[in-house]
Coordinates of C-alpha atoms in Angstrom, one line a residue:
M1 CA -0.7 55.2 -19.0
A2 CA 2.9 54.8 -19.9
E3 CA 1.9 53.0 -23.1
A4 CA -0.5 55.8 -23.9
S5 CA 2.2 58.5 -23.4
R6 CA 4.5 56.5 -25.7
W7 CA 1.9 56.4 -28.4
H8 CA 1.5 60.2 -28.1
R9 CA 5.2 60.8 -28.5
G10 CA 5.2 58.5 -31.5
G11 CA 2.6 60.7 -33.2
T12 CA -0.5 58.5 -32.8
S13 CA -3.6 60.6 -32.8
K14 CA -5.8 60.8 -29.7
H15 CA -8.7 59.3 -31.5
K16 CA -6.7 56.2 -32.6
L17 CA -5.3 55.9 -29.1
H18 CA -8.7 55.9 -27.6
Y19 CA -9.9 53.4 -30.2
R20 CA -7.0 51.0 -29.4
K21 CA -7.6 51.1 -25.7
E22 CA -11.3 50.5 -26.2
V23 CA -10.6 47.5 -28.4
E24 CA -8.2 46.2 -25.8
I25 CA -10.7 46.6 -23.0
R26 CA -13.5 45.0 -25.0
T27 CA -11.2 42.0 -25.9
T28 CA -10.3 41.6 -22.2
L29 CA -14.0 41.7 -21.3
Q30 CA -14.9 39.1 -23.9
E31 CA -12.1 36.9 -22.6
L32 CA -13.4 37.3 -19.0
L33 CA -16.9 36.4 -20.1
L34 CA -15.7 33.4 -22.1
Y35 CA -13.6 32.2 -19.2
L36 CA -16.5 32.5 -16.8
I37 CA -18.6 30.3 -19.0
F38 CA -15.7 27.8 -19.1
L39 CA -15.5 27.9 -15.3
I40 CA -19.2 27.4 -14.8
N41 CA -19.1 24.4 -17.1
L42 CA -16.1 23.0 -15.2
C43 CA -17.9 23.4 -11.9
I44 CA -21.0 21.6 -13.2
L45 CA -18.7 18.8 -14.6
T46 CA -16.8 18.3 -11.3
F47 CA -19.7 18.5 -8.9
G48 CA -21.8 16.4 -11.3
M49 CA -19.3 13.5 -11.1
V50 CA -19.3 13.5 -7.3
N51 CA -22.1 11.3 -5.8
P52 CA -23.3 12.7 -2.5
H53 CA -23.9 9.2 -1.3
T54 CA -20.2 8.2 -1.3
Y55 CA -19.7 9.6 2.2
Y56 CA -22.7 7.7 3.6
L57 CA -21.7 4.5 1.9
N58 CA -18.1 4.7 3.3
K59 CA -19.4 5.6 6.7
V60 CA -21.8 2.7 7.0
M61 CA -19.3 0.2 5.7
S62 CA -16.5 1.5 8.0
S63 CA -18.9 1.3 11.0
L64 CA -19.7 -2.3 10.1
F65 CA -16.2 -3.6 9.6
L66 CA -14.1 -1.3 11.9
D67 CA -16.3 -0.5 14.9
T68 CA -18.2 -3.8 15.4
S69 CA -16.7 -5.5 18.4
V70 CA -15.9 -9.2 19.0
P71 CA -18.9 -10.9 20.8
G72 CA -18.2 -10.8 24.6
E73 CA -15.3 -8.3 24.2
E74 CA -16.7 -4.8 23.7
R75 CA -13.3 -3.2 23.4
T76 CA -11.9 -5.5 20.7
N77 CA -12.6 -4.4 17.1
F78 CA -10.5 -4.1 14.0
K79 CA -9.1 -0.7 15.1
S80 CA -8.0 -2.0 18.5
I81 CA -6.3 -5.2 17.3
R82 CA -2.9 -5.5 18.9
S83 CA -2.1 -9.3 18.8
I84 CA -2.4 -12.3 16.6
T85 CA -5.1 -13.7 19.0
D86 CA -7.2 -10.5 18.5
F87 CA -6.7 -10.7 14.8
W88 CA -8.2 -14.3 14.6
K89 CA -11.1 -13.2 16.9
F90 CA -11.9 -10.5 14.4
M91 CA -11.7 -12.8 11.4
E92 CA -14.0 -15.4 13.0
G93 CA -16.3 -12.8 14.5
P94 CA -17.1 -9.3 13.1
L95 CA -15.6 -10.0 9.6
L96 CA -17.5 -13.2 9.1
E97 CA -20.8 -11.7 10.4
G98 CA -20.3 -8.6 8.3
L99 CA -19.7 -10.4 5.0
Y100 CA -22.5 -13.0 5.1
W101 CA -26.1 -11.7 5.3
D102 CA -28.2 -14.7 4.5
S103 CA -31.7 -13.6 5.5
W104 CA -33.8 -10.7 6.6
Y105 CA -33.9 -9.6 10.3
S106 CA -37.0 -11.7 10.8
N107 CA -35.1 -14.8 9.5
Q108 CA -37.2 -14.6 6.3
Q109 CA -35.6 -14.7 2.9
L110 CA -35.9 -11.3 1.4
Y111 CA -34.3 -11.8 -2.0
D112 CA -33.5 -14.5 -4.4
L113 CA -29.8 -14.4 -3.3
K114 CA -28.6 -16.6 -6.1
N115 CA -25.7 -17.8 -3.9
S116 CA -24.6 -14.3 -3.1
S117 CA -24.5 -12.0 -0.1
R118 CA -26.2 -8.6 0.3
I119 CA -24.6 -6.6 3.1
Y120 CA -27.1 -4.5 4.9
Y121 CA -29.6 -6.0 2.4
E122 CA -28.7 -3.4 -0.3
N123 CA -25.0 -3.9 -1.1
L124 CA -24.2 -6.9 -3.3
L125 CA -20.9 -8.6 -2.5
L126 CA -19.1 -9.1 -5.8
G127 CA -17.5 -12.4 -6.2
V128 CA -15.7 -13.6 -3.1
P129 CA -13.3 -11.8 -0.6
R130 CA -9.6 -12.4 -0.7
V131 CA -7.0 -12.7 2.1
R132 CA -3.3 -12.1 1.2
Q133 CA -0.2 -12.4 3.4
L134 CA 3.4 -11.2 2.8
K135 CA 6.3 -12.6 4.8
V136 CA 10.1 -12.0 5.2
R137 CA 12.8 -14.7 5.4
N138 CA 14.6 -15.8 8.5
N139 CA 18.1 -14.4 9.1
T140 CA 17.4 -11.2 7.2
C141 CA 18.9 -9.2 10.1
K142 CA 22.1 -9.7 12.0
V143 CA 22.2 -10.8 15.7
Y144 CA 24.9 -9.3 17.9
S145 CA 27.5 -12.0 18.8
S146 CA 26.8 -11.8 22.6
F147 CA 23.1 -12.8 21.9
Q148 CA 23.6 -15.5 19.3
S149 CA 23.4 -18.2 21.9
L150 CA 20.0 -16.9 23.0
I151 CA 18.5 -15.8 19.6
S152 CA 18.7 -18.1 16.6
E153 CA 16.1 -16.4 14.4
C154 CA 15.9 -12.9 13.2
Y155 CA 13.2 -11.4 11.0
S156 CA 13.8 -7.9 9.7
K157 CA 11.3 -5.3 8.4
Y158 CA 9.6 -5.9 5.1
T159 CA 11.4 -5.0 1.9
S160 CA 11.1 -6.6 -1.5
A161 CA 14.6 -8.0 -1.0
N162 CA 13.7 -9.6 2.3
E163 CA 10.4 -11.1 1.1
D164 CA 10.0 -14.8 1.6
L165 CA 9.0 -16.6 -1.6
S166 CA 9.2 -20.2 -0.4
N167 CA 6.3 -22.5 0.5
F168 CA 5.6 -23.5 4.1
G169 CA 3.2 -25.4 6.3
L170 CA 0.6 -27.6 4.5
T171 CA 1.9 -27.1 1.0
S172 CA -0.9 -29.1 -0.5
N173 CA -3.2 -26.1 -0.3
S174 CA -2.8 -22.8 -2.2
E175 CA -2.8 -20.6 0.8
W176 CA 0.5 -22.2 1.9
R177 CA 2.2 -21.7 -1.4
Y178 CA 3.6 -18.4 -2.7
S179 CA 1.7 -17.0 -5.7
T180 CA 2.8 -14.3 -8.0
S181 CA 0.5 -11.4 -8.9
N182 CA -1.5 -11.6 -12.1
T183 CA -3.2 -8.2 -11.7
N184 CA -2.2 -4.6 -12.5
S185 CA -2.9 -3.3 -9.1
P186 CA -0.3 -0.8 -7.7
W187 CA 1.8 -1.6 -4.7
H188 CA 0.4 -0.7 -1.3
W189 CA 1.9 2.1 0.7
G190 CA 1.4 1.3 4.3
F191 CA 2.5 2.8 7.6
L192 CA 5.6 0.6 7.9
G193 CA 6.5 -0.1 4.3
V194 CA 5.6 -0.4 0.7
Y195 CA 4.2 -3.8 -0.1
R196 CA 4.1 -5.4 -3.6
N197 CA 1.5 -7.7 -5.1
G198 CA 1.5 -11.5 -4.8
G199 CA 2.0 -13.5 -1.6
Y200 CA 0.2 -16.3 0.2
I201 CA -3.4 -16.0 -1.0
F202 CA -6.7 -17.7 -0.4
T203 CA -10.3 -16.7 -1.2
L204 CA -13.3 -17.2 1.0
S205 CA -16.2 -19.4 0.2
K206 CA -19.8 -18.5 -0.7
S207 CA -20.8 -20.5 2.4
K208 CA -20.4 -18.9 5.8
S209 CA -19.8 -22.2 7.6
E210 CA -17.1 -23.2 5.1
T211 CA -15.4 -19.9 5.6
K212 CA -15.5 -20.2 9.3
N213 CA -14.0 -23.7 9.2
K214 CA -11.3 -22.3 6.9
F215 CA -10.3 -19.7 9.4
I216 CA -10.2 -22.2 12.2
D217 CA -8.0 -24.6 10.2
L218 CA -5.5 -21.7 9.3
R219 CA -5.4 -20.6 13.0
L220 CA -4.7 -24.1 14.3
N221 CA -2.0 -24.7 11.7
N222 CA -0.2 -21.4 12.4
W223 CA -0.8 -19.7 9.0
I224 CA 0.5 -16.5 10.6
T225 CA 4.1 -16.8 11.6
R226 CA 6.9 -14.7 13.1
G227 CA 7.9 -13.8 9.5
T228 CA 4.4 -12.4 8.7
R229 CA 4.6 -8.6 8.0
V230 CA 1.2 -7.7 6.5
I231 CA -2.2 -9.3 5.8
F232 CA -4.7 -7.7 3.3
I233 CA -8.4 -8.4 3.3
D234 CA -9.9 -7.3 0.0
F235 CA -13.5 -7.3 -1.2
S236 CA -15.9 -5.2 -3.3
L237 CA -19.5 -4.3 -3.1
Y238 CA -22.1 -2.7 -5.5
N239 CA -25.1 -0.7 -4.5
A240 CA -27.6 -0.4 -7.4
N241 CA -29.8 2.1 -5.6
V242 CA -27.1 4.8 -5.8
N243 CA -25.0 3.2 -8.6
L244 CA -21.8 3.1 -6.6
F245 CA -19.0 0.5 -6.2
C246 CA -17.4 0.3 -2.8
I247 CA -13.9 -1.2 -2.8
I248 CA -12.7 -2.1 0.7
R249 CA -9.2 -3.0 1.9
L250 CA -8.5 -3.9 5.5
V251 CA -4.7 -4.0 6.3
A252 CA -3.0 -5.5 9.4
E253 CA 0.8 -4.7 9.5
F254 CA 3.0 -6.8 11.7
P255 CA 6.1 -4.6 12.6
A256 CA 9.4 -6.2 13.5
T257 CA 8.9 -4.8 17.1
G258 CA 5.9 -7.1 17.6
G259 CA 2.2 -6.2 17.8
I260 CA -0.2 -5.2 14.9
V261 CA -0.8 -1.8 13.3
T262 CA -4.2 -1.6 11.4
S263 CA -5.3 0.6 8.6
W264 CA -8.0 0.6 6.0
Q265 CA -9.2 2.0 2.7
F266 CA -12.8 2.5 1.6
Y267 CA -13.2 3.7 -2.0
S268 CA -16.8 4.5 -3.1
V269 CA -16.6 5.2 -6.8
K270 CA -18.9 5.6 -9.7
L271 CA -17.5 3.2 -12.3
L272 CA -20.7 3.0 -14.4
R273 CA -20.6 6.7 -15.6
Y274 CA -23.6 7.0 -18.0
V275 CA -26.8 5.5 -16.7
S276 CA -29.4 8.3 -16.0
Y277 CA -30.4 11.4 -18.0
Y278 CA -28.3 13.5 -15.7
D279 CA -25.3 11.5 -16.5
Y280 CA -25.8 12.2 -20.2
F281 CA -26.0 15.9 -19.4
I282 CA -22.7 15.6 -17.6
A283 CA -21.3 13.9 -20.7
S284 CA -22.4 16.9 -22.8
C285 CA -20.5 19.1 -20.3
E286 CA -17.5 17.0 -20.9
I287 CA -17.7 17.6 -24.7
I288 CA -18.1 21.3 -24.1
F289 CA -15.0 21.2 -21.8
C290 CA -13.0 19.6 -24.6
I291 CA -14.1 22.3 -27.0
F292 CA -13.0 25.0 -24.6
L293 CA -9.7 23.2 -24.1
F294 CA -9.1 23.2 -27.9
V295 CA -10.0 26.9 -28.1
F296 CA -7.8 28.0 -25.2
T297 CA -4.9 25.9 -26.5
T298 CA -5.2 27.5 -29.9
Q299 CA -5.1 31.0 -28.3
E300 CA -2.0 30.2 -26.3
V301 CA -0.2 28.8 -29.3
K302 CA -1.0 32.0 -31.2
K303 CA 0.3 34.1 -28.2
I304 CA 3.5 32.1 -28.0
K305 CA 4.1 32.6 -31.8
E306 CA 3.4 36.4 -31.5
F307 CA 5.4 37.2 -28.3
K308 CA 7.9 34.4 -28.4
S309 CA 10.2 34.5 -25.4
D310 CA 8.4 37.5 -23.9
Y311 CA 5.4 35.3 -23.4
F312 CA 7.1 33.4 -20.6
K313 CA 7.9 36.6 -18.6
S314 CA 4.4 36.8 -17.3
I315 CA 3.3 34.6 -14.3
W316 CA -0.2 34.5 -15.6
N317 CA 1.0 32.9 -18.8
W318 CA 2.7 30.2 -16.8
L319 CA -0.5 29.7 -14.8
E320 CA -2.4 29.4 -18.1
L321 CA 0.1 26.7 -19.3
L322 CA -0.2 24.8 -16.0
L323 CA -4.0 24.9 -16.3
L324 CA -3.9 23.6 -19.8
L325 CA -1.5 20.8 -18.8
L326 CA -3.8 19.8 -15.9
C327 CA -6.8 19.8 -18.3
F328 CA -5.0 17.5 -20.8
V329 CA -3.9 15.2 -17.9
A330 CA -7.5 15.1 -16.6
V331 CA -8.9 14.2 -20.1
S332 CA -6.2 11.5 -20.5
F333 CA -7.1 10.0 -17.1
N334 CA -10.8 10.0 -18.0
I335 CA -10.2 8.3 -21.3
Y336 CA -7.9 5.7 -19.7
C337 CA -10.3 4.9 -16.9
N338 CA -13.3 4.5 -19.2
I339 CA -11.3 2.2 -21.5
Q340 CA -10.1 0.1 -18.5
I341 CA -13.7 -0.1 -17.1
F342 CA -15.0 -1.1 -20.5
L343 CA -12.4 -3.9 -20.9
L344 CA -12.3 -5.2 -17.3
L345 CA -15.7 -4.8 -15.9
G346 CA -17.3 -7.6 -17.8
Q347 CA -14.4 -10.0 -17.1
L348 CA -14.5 -9.2 -13.3
L349 CA -18.2 -9.8 -13.1
K350 CA -18.2 -13.0 -15.2
S351 CA -17.1 -15.4 -12.5
T352 CA -18.9 -15.2 -9.1
E353 CA -16.5 -17.8 -7.5
K354 CA -13.3 -15.7 -7.9
Y355 CA -12.1 -12.5 -6.4
P356 CA -12.8 -9.5 -8.7
D357 CA -9.9 -7.1 -8.4
F358 CA -11.7 -3.7 -8.6
Y359 CA -8.9 -2.1 -6.6
F360 CA -7.0 -1.2 -9.8
L361 CA -10.0 0.6 -11.3
A362 CA -10.8 2.4 -8.0
Y363 CA -7.2 3.5 -7.6
W364 CA -7.1 5.2 -11.0
H365 CA -10.5 6.7 -10.5
I366 CA -9.4 8.3 -7.2
Y367 CA -6.4 9.8 -9.0
Y368 CA -8.7 11.1 -11.7
N369 CA -10.7 12.8 -9.0
N370 CA -7.6 14.3 -7.5
I371 CA -6.5 15.7 -10.9
I372 CA -9.9 17.3 -11.4
A373 CA -9.8 18.8 -7.9
I374 CA -6.4 20.4 -8.6
T375 CA -7.5 21.6 -12.0
I376 CA -10.6 23.4 -10.7
F377 CA -8.5 24.9 -7.9
F378 CA -6.1 26.6 -10.4
A379 CA -9.1 27.5 -12.6
W380 CA -10.5 29.6 -9.7
I381 CA -7.0 31.1 -9.0
K382 CA -6.9 32.3 -12.6
I383 CA -9.8 34.7 -11.8
F384 CA -7.2 37.0 -10.2
K385 CA -5.9 37.7 -13.7
F386 CA -8.9 39.9 -14.3
I387 CA -8.8 41.8 -11.0
S388 CA -7.7 45.0 -12.6
F389 CA -11.3 46.2 -12.7
N390 CA -11.6 46.3 -8.9
K391 CA -9.7 48.7 -6.7
T392 CA -9.7 46.5 -3.5
M393 CA -8.5 43.4 -5.3
S394 CA -5.9 45.3 -7.1
Q395 CA -4.6 46.7 -3.8
L396 CA -4.3 43.1 -2.5
S397 CA -2.3 41.9 -5.5
S398 CA -0.1 45.0 -5.4
T399 CA 0.6 44.4 -1.7
L400 CA 1.6 40.8 -2.2
S401 CA 3.8 41.6 -5.3
R402 CA 5.6 44.4 -3.4
C403 CA 6.3 42.5 -0.2
I404 CA 7.3 39.2 -1.9
K405 CA 11.1 39.9 -1.5
D406 CA 10.7 40.7 2.2
I407 CA 8.5 37.6 2.7
V408 CA 11.1 35.4 1.1
G409 CA 13.8 36.8 3.3
F410 CA 11.6 36.4 6.4
A411 CA 10.7 32.8 5.3
I412 CA 14.4 31.8 5.3
M413 CA 14.8 33.0 8.8
F414 CA 11.5 31.5 9.9
F415 CA 12.2 28.0 8.6
I416 CA 15.7 27.9 10.0
I417 CA 14.3 28.4 13.5
F418 CA 11.3 26.2 12.7
F419 CA 13.3 23.2 11.5
A420 CA 15.7 23.6 14.4
Y421 CA 12.8 23.3 16.8
A422 CA 11.4 20.4 14.8
Q423 CA 14.6 18.4 15.0
L424 CA 14.9 19.2 18.7
G425 CA 11.4 17.9 19.3
F426 CA 12.0 14.8 17.3
L427 CA 15.2 13.9 19.1
V428 CA 13.9 14.7 22.6
F429 CA 10.3 13.5 22.5
G430 CA 10.2 11.1 19.5
S431 CA 10.4 7.9 21.5
Q432 CA 7.6 9.0 23.9
V433 CA 5.1 11.2 22.1
D434 CA 3.2 10.2 19.0
D435 CA 3.1 13.7 17.5
F436 CA 7.0 13.7 17.4
S437 CA 7.5 10.1 16.4
T438 CA 9.0 11.1 13.1
F439 CA 10.6 14.3 11.8
Q440 CA 7.6 14.9 9.5
N441 CA 5.2 14.5 12.4
S442 CA 7.3 17.0 14.4
I443 CA 6.9 19.6 11.7
F444 CA 3.1 19.1 11.5
A445 CA 2.9 19.1 15.3
Q446 CA 4.6 22.5 15.5
F447 CA 2.2 24.0 12.9
R448 CA -0.6 22.7 15.2
I449 CA 1.1 24.3 18.2
V450 CA 1.0 27.7 16.3
L451 CA -2.7 27.2 15.8
G452 CA -3.3 26.3 19.4
D453 CA -3.6 22.5 19.1
F454 CA -1.0 20.9 21.3
N455 CA -0.4 18.2 23.9
F456 CA 1.7 19.9 26.6
A457 CA 1.1 17.2 29.1
G458 CA 2.7 14.6 26.8
I459 CA 5.7 16.8 26.1
Q460 CA 6.2 17.5 29.8
Q461 CA 5.9 13.9 30.7
A462 CA 8.5 12.9 28.1
N463 CA 11.0 15.3 29.5
H464 CA 10.4 17.3 32.7
I465 CA 13.2 19.8 32.0
L466 CA 13.5 20.2 28.2
G467 CA 9.8 19.8 27.6
P468 CA 8.6 23.1 29.2
I469 CA 11.8 24.9 27.9
Y470 CA 11.1 23.7 24.4
F471 CA 7.4 24.7 24.5
I472 CA 7.9 28.2 26.1
T473 CA 10.7 29.3 23.9
F474 CA 9.0 28.0 20.7
I475 CA 5.8 29.9 21.6
F476 CA 7.8 33.1 22.3
F477 CA 10.1 33.1 19.3
V478 CA 7.8 31.6 16.7
F479 CA 4.3 32.8 17.8
F480 CA 5.0 36.1 19.5
V481 CA 8.0 37.3 17.5
L482 CA 8.2 35.7 14.0
L483 CA 4.5 35.6 13.2
N484 CA 4.1 39.2 14.3
M485 CA 7.0 40.2 12.1
F486 CA 5.3 38.5 9.2
L487 CA 2.1 40.5 9.8
A488 CA 4.1 43.7 10.2
I489 CA 5.7 43.2 6.8
I490 CA 2.3 42.8 5.1
N491 CA 0.7 45.6 7.1
D492 CA 3.4 48.1 6.3
T493 CA 3.4 47.2 2.6
Y494 CA -0.4 47.5 2.5
S495 CA -0.2 51.0 4.1
E496 CA 2.3 52.1 1.4
V497 CA 0.1 50.8 -1.4
K498 CA -3.0 52.4 0.0
A499 CA -1.1 55.8 0.3
D500 CA 0.0 55.5 -3.3
Y501 CA -3.5 54.8 -4.4
S502 CA -4.8 57.8 -2.5
I503 CA -2.5 60.3 -4.5
G504 CA -3.3 58.7 -7.8
R505 CA -0.3 56.4 -8.2
R506 CA -2.3 53.3 -9.2
P507 CA -3.2 51.2 -12.2
D508 CA -5.9 52.2 -14.6
F509 CA -9.3 50.6 -13.9
E510 CA -10.6 51.0 -17.5
L511 CA -12.2 47.6 -17.5
G512 CA -14.1 48.4 -14.3
K513 CA -15.2 51.7 -15.7
M514 CA -16.4 50.0 -18.8
I515 CA -18.5 47.5 -16.8
K516 CA -19.8 50.4 -14.7
Q517 CA -20.7 52.4 -17.7
S518 CA -22.5 49.5 -19.3
Y519 CA -24.4 49.0 -16.1
K520 CA -25.4 52.7 -16.1
N521 CA -26.5 52.5 -19.7
I522 CA -28.8 49.6 -18.9
L523 CA -30.3 51.5 -16.0
E524 CA -30.9 54.5 -18.3
K525 CA -32.3 52.4 -21.0
F526 CA -34.9 51.0 -18.7
R527 CA -35.4 54.5 -17.2
L528 CA -34.2 53.4 -13.7
K529 CA -31.8 56.3 -13.6
K530 CA -31.6 59.8 -15.1
A531 CA -29.4 60.2 -18.2
Q532 CA -26.0 61.7 -17.8
K533 CA -26.8 64.5 -20.4
D534 CA -29.6 65.8 -18.2
E535 CA -27.2 65.9 -15.2
D536 CA -24.6 67.8 -17.2
K537 CA -27.2 70.3 -18.3
K538 CA -28.3 70.8 -14.7
T539 CA -24.7 71.3 -13.6
T540 CA -24.1 73.9 -16.5
K541 CA -27.3 75.7 -15.6
D542 CA -26.2 75.9 -11.9
S543 CA -22.9 77.3 -13.0
G544 CA -24.6 79.9 -15.2
D545 CA -26.9 80.9 -12.3
L546 CA -23.9 81.5 -10.0
A547 CA -22.2 83.7 -12.6
E548 CA -25.4 85.7 -13.1
Q549 CA -25.8 86.1 -9.3
A550 CA -22.3 87.4 -9.1
R551 CA -23.0 90.0 -11.7
R552 CA -26.1 91.2 -9.8
E553 CA -24.0 91.6 -6.7
G554 CA -21.5 93.9 -8.4
F555 CA -18.6 91.8 -9.4
D556 CA -17.0 92.7 -12.7
E557 CA -16.4 90.3 -15.6
N558 CA -12.7 90.0 -14.9
E559 CA -13.3 88.8 -11.4
I560 CA -16.0 86.4 -12.5
Q561 CA -13.7 84.9 -15.2
K562 CA -10.8 84.5 -12.7
A563 CA -13.1 82.8 -10.2
E564 CA -14.3 80.4 -12.9
Q565 CA -10.7 79.7 -13.9
M566 CA -9.8 79.0 -10.3
K567 CA -12.8 76.6 -10.0
K568 CA -11.6 74.7 -13.1
W569 CA -8.1 74.6 -11.8
K570 CA -9.3 73.1 -8.4
E571 CA -11.4 70.5 -10.2
R572 CA -8.5 69.4 -12.4
L573 CA -6.2 69.2 -9.4
E574 CA -8.7 67.1 -7.4
K575 CA -9.2 64.9 -10.4
K576 CA -5.5 64.3 -10.7
Y577 CA -4.8 63.5 -7.1
Y578 CA -8.0 62.3 -5.6
S579 CA -10.3 61.0 -8.3
A580 CA -10.4 57.3 -9.4
E581 CA -11.4 58.2 -12.9
I582 CA -8.2 59.4 -14.6
Q583 CA -8.7 60.0 -18.3
D584 CA -6.2 59.3 -21.0
D585 CA -6.3 62.8 -22.5
Y586 CA -5.7 64.4 -19.1
Q587 CA -3.1 67.2 -19.1
P588 CA -1.2 68.0 -15.8
V589 CA -1.6 71.3 -14.0
T590 CA 1.2 73.6 -15.0
Q591 CA 3.3 75.8 -12.7
Q592 CA 1.8 79.0 -14.2
E593 CA -1.7 77.7 -13.6
F594 CA -0.8 76.9 -10.0
R595 CA 0.7 80.4 -9.4
D596 CA -2.3 82.1 -11.0
G597 CA -4.7 80.0 -8.9
T598 CA -2.8 80.8 -5.7
T599 CA -2.8 84.5 -6.5
I600 CA -6.5 84.5 -7.2
K601 CA -7.1 82.6 -4.0
Y602 CA -5.3 85.2 -1.9
K603 CA -7.0 88.1 -3.7
M604 CA -10.4 86.6 -2.9
R605 CA -9.5 86.1 0.7
F606 CA -8.2 89.7 0.9
S607 CA -11.4 91.1 -0.6
E608 CA -13.4 89.0 1.9
C609 CA -11.5 90.6 4.7
L610 CA -12.1 94.2 3.3
T611 CA -15.8 93.4 3.0
K612 CA -16.0 92.3 6.6

């Protein structure tokens, strides 16, 4: 509206102004329709690249290797390993039985195995599994002088500087000699440290009996020592029924405190992208996506050249640039992954007696999926750019934009108190309660407390005095006070916005009116609704009938004209303050019109009293 008034003052004719606004609205509508097509194509692309069988493949493999217990010990599985003895029991029991499936359940040979294993009869074991160990050197930590007579060895936590690179034990075999990494796999980020590639490595045999003898020999010769800090068990599977590779990594970390901490990774990925007709349809969607990306990039470059520095003052333009950046990163990841798969897949499958390192391909494929997920998230967020055609959504955006300063001020106060409680919880309960074992865990635990998920018994047991005090005061100040202040800020701002909208102080919903008018035209074209001209004629006829009725009842022409003038004044006043359809050529009610209307209203009331 302000822009329209400026054009009027500049001398632009009403017809040209209306034409400019119509062109702007049509351009916005075309941009919205084009973007919706792009969003639909992106959704088809993202959901098409996700195989619904990935969850079930991960679930069945995790159940086999994580939940299967050691024979005779129902409580001992990979998740419950706590000692070196338990680890060797797992290696010689559930791991060995899970990797080698030699025959059908009736002891009959189902396939021509060709010296390979088919886990659950459907998942081909690619190559052979690999076991890798990383160690630290002795005397990597300092023993206090009073204990040096009792403790002569000291093994610190794992770091690349503390890593042991020397050979040990039976140096005639490769598993006792340190081997450098010859793969491009990234370092592993575990619970207790970041572990690099290389180490003391051995691969399993194709024969189950040979592998079992290998495990027994390593156990008897103490392959796991006090310096051992992590052991990786890596192997890969391929299921042709669903065209999925499953890359599995089982990790056993040996902390400097003693014991074992286990973790695992199951990556089911679709490395062979284009096999079925549906895959080629997804490939066509990828080409369309690249075309859209080129078009949107060209549009944004033109806007930057046209508006220059003013372009970067809009948050929607920043969102547009972020979305384009994510799209380019996703395309780059896709190209890189396909090139690496093309170059490495044949080499990895060439030798069946070696370990094929698919972890590198799976790692980058997972990152590609993450980039796509973030991209489609911001693509949906961009829909809010076109919310001006809807009153309710516009109220929401206006409320958030108005209260952003109050929310920032509130957030500073909230997080000061929140982090103070987090540090208090970490220092008081960190050594006893798992939820407060680190400062990061303390922060997450407090968010869970706000949502009603908490372990009060553990807090109270850790400290009988400070535990209840911490919990009660945190609930009172954070839950009852601060969160209600946050809701009050938003509620008050929403009330203000709603009040402004009710008296006409609101943005223009021209795009919404255009969509609504197009919908009405379609209904009128198919004769599902009466035309607007017929309704206007009916309204004019009703007005004429009322004037004729007033003449028959004895009112003179002057009174009838004043009554019609008052009716028009009332309609314009209601249109200005209560109607959602504010026209560009609308002229405000003048003071003289207001006085005339008030005078006529009192005269009519006075005449009604005299008649009575």
